Amino acid sequence: MKLEFPEKKHEKSYLEMIQEFTDKEEKIIPGAAGLKEWENYEDFLIRTQNNVEGKNPKHTGHSTLYFIIDDEEKIVWAVHIRHELNEELRFDGGNIGYGITPSERKKWYATIWLKLALEKCKQLWLEKVLLTCDKNNIWSSKAMIKNWWVWDSEYENKWIIKERYRISIK
């Protein structure tokens, strides 16, 4: 399992994953990993690079998207690392957004890629990292706890109870 920045070589696997979300009628999470209505894959790659460089005018700050790649070089989905947090993200969202395609869930991938994501956060000189998830998403909660994240608080957002977890990675 590894994290890779999106490249042209990932296009076929990426489009297969997008189709899986579409077929299951599921929202793509993290949102940064999805295609916008007006985008093709090339546009997606440009937007992803612009986010790293802070050039996206609608973006709230610098961020990096990584594909989660399995041992067979297949994308199982994505991790979105926000280099900095605005007020909204300090409360809801945090530094890391992530998701797994429906067919790859409940395989304990989150435990592995969460460690990999923290290594990327260290490279960005982040000292404290915040992550949120729906309270009923026990798989995410378990993965965070297994990686030594500490429960911080819970709150309601649009009638959904969310949990906040923190970790120091000095």
mmCIF file with all atom_site columns, N, CA and C in Angstrom, residues 37-79:
data_model
loop_
_atom_site.group_PDB
_atom_site.id
_atom_site.type_symbol
_atom_site.label_atom_id
_atom_site.label_alt_id
_atom_site.label_comp_id
_atom_site.label_asym_id
_atom_site.label_entity_id
_atom_site.label_seq_id
_atom_site.pdbx_PDB_ins_code
_atom_site.Cartn_x
_atom_site.Cartn_y
_atom_site.Cartn_z
_atom_site.occupancy
_atom_site.B_iso_or_equiv
_atom_site.pdbx_formal_charge
_atom_site.auth_seq_id
_atom_site.auth_comp_id
_atom_site.auth_asym_id
_atom_site.auth_atom_id
_atom_site.pdbx_PDB_model_num
ATOM 1   N N  . GLU A 1 37 ? -18.091 18.870 -12.791 1.00 0.00 ? 37 GLU A N  1
ATOM 2   C CA . GLU A 1 37 ? -18.942 18.701 -13.983 1.00 0.00 ? 37 GLU A CA 1
ATOM 3   C C  . GLU A 1 37 ? -18.218 19.048 -15.277 1.00 0.00 ? 37 GLU A C  1
ATOM 4   N N  . TRP A 1 38 ? -17.393 20.056 -15.227 1.00 0.00 ? 38 TRP A N  1
ATOM 5   C CA . TRP A 1 38 ? -16.732 20.579 -16.417 1.00 0.00 ? 38 TRP A CA 1
ATOM 6   C C  . TRP A 1 38 ? -15.377 19.930 -16.694 1.00 0.00 ? 38 TRP A C  1
ATOM 7   N N  . GLU A 1 39 ? -14.950 19.006 -15.856 1.00 0.00 ? 39 GLU A N  1
ATOM 8   C CA . GLU A 1 39 ? -13.594 18.481 -15.948 1.00 0.00 ? 39 GLU A CA 1
ATOM 9   C C  . GLU A 1 39 ? -13.496 17.147 -16.687 1.00 0.00 ? 39 GLU A C  1
ATOM 10  N N  . ASN A 1 40 ? -12.368 16.988 -17.359 1.00 0.00 ? 40 ASN A N  1
ATOM 11  C CA . ASN A 1 40 ? -11.923 15.664 -17.775 1.00 0.00 ? 40 ASN A CA 1
ATOM 12  C C  . ASN A 1 40 ? -10.725 15.335 -16.882 1.00 0.00 ? 40 ASN A C  1
ATOM 13  N N  . TYR A 1 41 ? -10.075 14.206 -17.113 1.00 0.00 ? 41 TYR A N  1
ATOM 14  C CA . TYR A 1 41 ? -8.973  13.807 -16.244 1.00 0.00 ? 41 TYR A CA 1
ATOM 15  C C  . TYR A 1 41 ? -7.803  14.789 -16.304 1.00 0.00 ? 41 TYR A C  1
ATOM 16  N N  . GLU A 1 42 ? -7.522  15.311 -17.490 1.00 0.00 ? 42 GLU A N  1
ATOM 17  C CA . GLU A 1 42 ? -6.426  16.291 -17.620 1.00 0.00 ? 42 GLU A CA 1
ATOM 18  C C  . GLU A 1 42 ? -6.717  17.540 -16.782 1.00 0.00 ? 42 GLU A C  1
ATOM 19  N N  . ASP A 1 43 ? -7.945  18.016 -16.813 1.00 0.00 ? 43 ASP A N  1
ATOM 20  C CA . ASP A 1 43 ? -8.335  19.179 -15.998 1.00 0.00 ? 43 ASP A CA 1
ATOM 21  C C  . ASP A 1 43 ? -8.188  18.866 -14.506 1.00 0.00 ? 43 ASP A C  1
ATOM 22  N N  . PHE A 1 44 ? -8.576  17.652 -14.127 1.00 0.00 ? 44 PHE A N  1
ATOM 23  C CA . PHE A 1 44 ? -8.441  17.202 -12.743 1.00 0.00 ? 44 PHE A CA 1
ATOM 24  C C  . PHE A 1 44 ? -6.976  17.268 -12.301 1.00 0.00 ? 44 PHE A C  1
ATOM 25  N N  . LEU A 1 45 ? -6.070  16.802 -13.156 1.00 0.00 ? 45 LEU A N  1
ATOM 26  C CA . LEU A 1 45 ? -4.642  16.843 -12.819 1.00 0.00 ? 45 LEU A CA 1
ATOM 27  C C  . LEU A 1 45 ? -4.154  18.279 -12.633 1.00 0.00 ? 45 LEU A C  1
ATOM 28  N N  . ILE A 1 46 ? -4.618  19.183 -13.483 1.00 0.00 ? 46 ILE A N  1
ATOM 29  C CA . ILE A 1 46 ? -4.234  20.603 -13.361 1.00 0.00 ? 46 ILE A CA 1
ATOM 30  C C  . ILE A 1 46 ? -4.770  21.180 -12.055 1.00 0.00 ? 46 ILE A C  1
ATOM 31  N N  . ARG A 1 47 ? -6.034  20.898 -11.743 1.00 0.00 ? 47 ARG A N  1
ATOM 32  C CA . ARG A 1 47 ? -6.625  21.400 -10.496 1.00 0.00 ? 47 ARG A CA 1
ATOM 33  C C  . ARG A 1 47 ? -5.873  20.858 -9.284  1.00 0.00 ? 47 ARG A C  1
ATOM 34  N N  . THR A 1 48 ? -5.522  19.587 -9.336  1.00 0.00 ? 48 THR A N  1
ATOM 35  C CA . THR A 1 48 ? -4.801  18.964 -8.224  1.00 0.00 ? 48 THR A CA 1
ATOM 36  C C  . THR A 1 48 ? -3.444  19.637 -8.015  1.00 0.00 ? 48 THR A C  1
ATOM 37  N N  . GLN A 1 49 ? -2.740  19.915 -9.095  1.00 0.00 ? 49 GLN A N  1
ATOM 38  C CA . GLN A 1 49 ? -1.447  20.605 -8.991  1.00 0.00 ? 49 GLN A CA 1
ATOM 39  C C  . GLN A 1 49 ? -1.637  22.043 -8.509  1.00 0.00 ? 49 GLN A C  1
ATOM 40  N N  . ASN A 1 50 ? -2.666  22.703 -8.986  1.00 0.00 ? 50 ASN A N  1
ATOM 41  C CA . ASN A 1 50 ? -2.953  24.072 -8.542  1.00 0.00 ? 50 ASN A CA 1
ATOM 42  C C  . ASN A 1 50 ? -3.224  24.129 -7.045  1.00 0.00 ? 50 ASN A C  1
ATOM 43  N N  . ASN A 1 51 ? -3.898  23.104 -6.510  1.00 0.00 ? 51 ASN A N  1
ATOM 44  C CA . ASN A 1 51 ? -4.166  23.071 -5.069  1.00 0.00 ? 51 ASN A CA 1
ATOM 45  C C  . ASN A 1 51 ? -2.867  22.988 -4.270  1.00 0.00 ? 51 ASN A C  1
ATOM 46  N N  . VAL A 1 52 ? -1.928  22.205 -4.747  1.00 0.00 ? 52 VAL A N  1
ATOM 47  C CA . VAL A 1 52 ? -0.629  22.088 -4.071  1.00 0.00 ? 52 VAL A CA 1
ATOM 48  C C  . VAL A 1 52 ? 0.063   23.449 -4.038  1.00 0.00 ? 52 VAL A C  1
ATOM 49  N N  . GLU A 1 53 ? -0.032  24.172 -5.141  1.00 0.00 ? 53 GLU A N  1
ATOM 50  C CA . GLU A 1 53 ? 0.638   25.465 -5.267  1.00 0.00 ? 53 GLU A CA 1
ATOM 51  C C  . GLU A 1 53 ? -0.193  26.632 -4.728  1.00 0.00 ? 53 GLU A C  1
ATOM 52  N N  . GLY A 1 54 ? -1.395  26.354 -4.231  1.00 0.00 ? 54 GLY A N  1
ATOM 53  C CA . GLY A 1 54 ? -2.260  27.409 -3.705  1.00 0.00 ? 54 GLY A CA 1
ATOM 54  C C  . GLY A 1 54 ? -2.822  28.311 -4.784  1.00 0.00 ? 54 GLY A C  1
ATOM 55  N N  . LYS A 1 55 ? -2.942  27.830 -6.012  1.00 0.00 ? 55 LYS A N  1
ATOM 56  C CA . LYS A 1 55 ? -3.389  28.648 -7.141  1.00 0.00 ? 55 LYS A CA 1
ATOM 57  C C  . LYS A 1 55 ? -4.878  28.516 -7.446  1.00 0.00 ? 55 LYS A C  1
ATOM 58  N N  . ASN A 1 56 ? -5.592  27.714 -6.705  1.00 0.00 ? 56 ASN A N  1
ATOM 59  C CA . ASN A 1 56 ? -7.014  27.544 -6.971  1.00 0.00 ? 56 ASN A CA 1
ATOM 60  C C  . ASN A 1 56 ? -7.783  28.644 -6.241  1.00 0.00 ? 56 ASN A C  1
ATOM 61  N N  . PRO A 1 57 ? -8.390  29.584 -6.963  1.00 0.00 ? 57 PRO A N  1
ATOM 62  C CA . PRO A 1 57 ? -9.040  30.721 -6.302  1.00 0.00 ? 57 PRO A CA 1
ATOM 63  C C  . PRO A 1 57 ? -10.199 30.329 -5.391  1.00 0.00 ? 57 PRO A C  1
ATOM 64  N N  . LYS A 1 58 ? -10.833 29.207 -5.625  1.00 0.00 ? 58 LYS A N  1
ATOM 65  C CA . LYS A 1 58 ? -11.953 28.790 -4.772  1.00 0.00 ? 58 LYS A CA 1
ATOM 66  C C  . LYS A 1 58 ? -11.490 27.912 -3.619  1.00 0.00 ? 58 LYS A C  1
ATOM 67  N N  . HIS A 1 59 ? -10.220 27.597 -3.600  1.00 0.00 ? 59 HIS A N  1
ATOM 68  C CA . HIS A 1 59 ? -9.670  26.706 -2.587  1.00 0.00 ? 59 HIS A CA 1
ATOM 69  C C  . HIS A 1 59 ? -9.396  27.491 -1.307  1.00 0.00 ? 59 HIS A C  1
ATOM 70  N N  . THR A 1 60 ? -9.480  26.831 -0.173  1.00 0.00 ? 60 THR A N  1
ATOM 71  C CA . THR A 1 60 ? -9.284  27.495 1.114   1.00 0.00 ? 60 THR A CA 1
ATOM 72  C C  . THR A 1 60 ? -7.835  27.492 1.586   1.00 0.00 ? 60 THR A C  1
ATOM 73  N N  . GLY A 1 61 ? -6.938  26.963 0.805   1.00 0.00 ? 61 GLY A N  1
ATOM 74  C CA . GLY A 1 61 ? -5.533  26.927 1.182   1.00 0.00 ? 61 GLY A CA 1
ATOM 75  C C  . GLY A 1 61 ? -4.810  25.853 0.405   1.00 0.00 ? 61 GLY A C  1
ATOM 76  N N  . HIS A 1 62 ? -3.540  25.693 0.703   1.00 0.00 ? 62 HIS A N  1
ATOM 77  C CA . HIS A 1 62 ? -2.749  24.655 0.043   1.00 0.00 ? 62 HIS A CA 1
ATOM 78  C C  . HIS A 1 62 ? -3.220  23.274 0.498   1.00 0.00 ? 62 HIS A C  1
ATOM 79  N N  . SER A 1 63 ? -3.239  22.335 -0.440  1.00 0.00 ? 63 SER A N  1
ATOM 80  C CA . SER A 1 63 ? -3.585  20.953 -0.094  1.00 0.00 ? 63 SER A CA 1
ATOM 81  C C  . SER A 1 63 ? -2.977  20.016 -1.124  1.00 0.00 ? 63 SER A C  1
ATOM 82  N N  . THR A 1 64 ? -2.834  18.760 -0.722  1.00 0.00 ? 64 THR A N  1
ATOM 83  C CA . THR A 1 64 ? -2.291  17.752 -1.627  1.00 0.00 ? 64 THR A CA 1
ATOM 84  C C  . THR A 1 64 ? -3.198  16.534 -1.604  1.00 0.00 ? 64 THR A C  1
ATOM 85  N N  . LEU A 1 65 ? -3.553  16.070 -2.789  1.00 0.00 ? 65 LEU A N  1
ATOM 86  C CA . LEU A 1 65 ? -4.350  14.863 -2.941  1.00 0.00 ? 65 LEU A CA 1
ATOM 87  C C  . LEU A 1 65 ? -3.418  13.715 -3.309  1.00 0.00 ? 65 LEU A C  1
ATOM 88  N N  . TYR A 1 66 ? -3.607  12.597 -2.658  1.00 0.00 ? 66 TYR A N  1
ATOM 89  C CA . TYR A 1 66 ? -2.848  11.386 -2.987  1.00 0.00 ? 66 TYR A CA 1
ATOM 90  C C  . TYR A 1 66 ? -3.832  10.268 -3.276  1.00 0.00 ? 66 TYR A C  1
ATOM 91  N N  . PHE A 1 67 ? -3.520  9.464  -4.274  1.00 0.00 ? 67 PHE A N  1
ATOM 92  C CA . PHE A 1 67 ? -4.263  8.232  -4.483  1.00 0.00 ? 67 PHE A CA 1
ATOM 93  C C  . PHE A 1 67 ? -3.693  7.176  -3.550  1.00 0.00 ? 67 PHE A C  1
ATOM 94  N N  . ILE A 1 68 ? -4.572  6.349  -3.012  1.00 0.00 ? 68 ILE A N  1
ATOM 95  C CA . ILE A 1 68 ? -4.167  5.192  -2.224  1.00 0.00 ? 68 ILE A CA 1
ATOM 96  C C  . ILE A 1 68 ? -4.044  4.043  -3.228  1.00 0.00 ? 68 ILE A C  1
ATOM 97  N N  . ILE A 1 69 ? -2.845  3.510  -3.350  1.00 0.00 ? 69 ILE A N  1
ATOM 98  C CA . ILE A 1 69 ? -2.557  2.472  -4.348  1.00 0.00 ? 69 ILE A CA 1
ATOM 99  C C  . ILE A 1 69 ? -2.285  1.153  -3.625  1.00 0.00 ? 69 ILE A C  1
ATOM 100 N N  . ASP A 1 70 ? -2.963  0.083  -4.061  1.00 0.00 ? 70 ASP A N  1
ATOM 101 C CA . ASP A 1 70 ? -2.744  -1.217 -3.414  1.00 0.00 ? 70 ASP A CA 1
ATOM 102 C C  . ASP A 1 70 ? -1.529  -1.927 -4.019  1.00 0.00 ? 70 ASP A C  1
ATOM 103 N N  . ASP A 1 71 ? -1.272  -3.118 -3.556  1.00 0.00 ? 71 ASP A N  1
ATOM 104 C CA . ASP A 1 71 ? -0.090  -3.872 -3.987  1.00 0.00 ? 71 ASP A CA 1
ATOM 105 C C  . ASP A 1 71 ? -0.144  -4.292 -5.457  1.00 0.00 ? 71 ASP A C  1
ATOM 106 N N  . GLU A 1 72 ? -1.336  -4.240 -6.062  1.00 0.00 ? 72 GLU A N  1
ATOM 107 C CA . GLU A 1 72 ? -1.477  -4.580 -7.480  1.00 0.00 ? 72 GLU A CA 1
ATOM 108 C C  . GLU A 1 72 ? -1.544  -3.332 -8.357  1.00 0.00 ? 72 GLU A C  1
ATOM 109 N N  . GLU A 1 73 ? -1.152  -2.180 -7.784  1.00 0.00 ? 73 GLU A N  1
ATOM 110 C CA . GLU A 1 73 ? -1.120  -0.894 -8.493  1.00 0.00 ? 73 GLU A CA 1
ATOM 111 C C  . GLU A 1 73 ? -2.509  -0.381 -8.860  1.00 0.00 ? 73 GLU A C  1
ATOM 112 N N  . LYS A 1 74 ? -3.516  -0.815 -8.130  1.00 0.00 ? 74 LYS A N  1
ATOM 113 C CA . LYS A 1 74 ? -4.893  -0.350 -8.331  1.00 0.00 ? 74 LYS A CA 1
ATOM 114 C C  . LYS A 1 74 ? -5.205  0.758  -7.325  1.00 0.00 ? 74 LYS A C  1
ATOM 115 N N  . ILE A 1 75 ? -5.885  1.792  -7.785  1.00 0.00 ? 75 ILE A N  1
ATOM 116 C CA . ILE A 1 75 ? -6.326  2.849  -6.881  1.00 0.00 ? 75 ILE A CA 1
ATOM 117 C C  . ILE A 1 75 ? -7.493  2.321  -6.053  1.00 0.00 ? 75 ILE A C  1
ATOM 118 N N  . VAL A 1 76 ? -7.373  2.412  -4.742  1.00 0.00 ? 76 VAL A N  1
ATOM 119 C CA . VAL A 1 76 ? -8.500  2.061  -3.881  1.00 0.00 ? 76 VAL A CA 1
ATOM 120 C C  . VAL A 1 76 ? -9.193  3.307  -3.336  1.00 0.00 ? 76 VAL A C  1
ATOM 121 N N  . TRP A 1 77 ? -8.644  4.437  -3.534  1.00 0.00 ? 77 TRP A N  1
ATOM 122 C CA . TRP A 1 77 ? -9.214  5.764  -3.493  1.00 0.00 ? 77 TRP A CA 1
ATOM 123 C C  . TRP A 1 77 ? -8.220  6.810  -3.066  1.00 0.00 ? 77 TRP A C  1
ATOM 124 N N  . ALA A 1 78 ? -8.581  7.732  -2.145  1.00 0.00 ? 78 ALA A N  1
ATOM 125 C CA . ALA A 1 78 ? -7.769  8.933  -2.004  1.00 0.00 ? 78 ALA A CA 1
ATOM 126 C C  . ALA A 1 78 ? -7.692  9.466  -0.575  1.00 0.00 ? 78 ALA A C  1
ATOM 127 N N  . VAL A 1 79 ? -6.593  10.184 -0.340  1.00 0.00 ? 79 VAL A N  1
ATOM 128 C CA . VAL A 1 79 ? -6.355  10.942 0.893   1.00 0.00 ? 79 VAL A CA 1
ATOM 129 C C  . VAL A 1 79 ? -6.096  12.386 0.467   1.00 0.00 ? 79 VAL A C  1
#
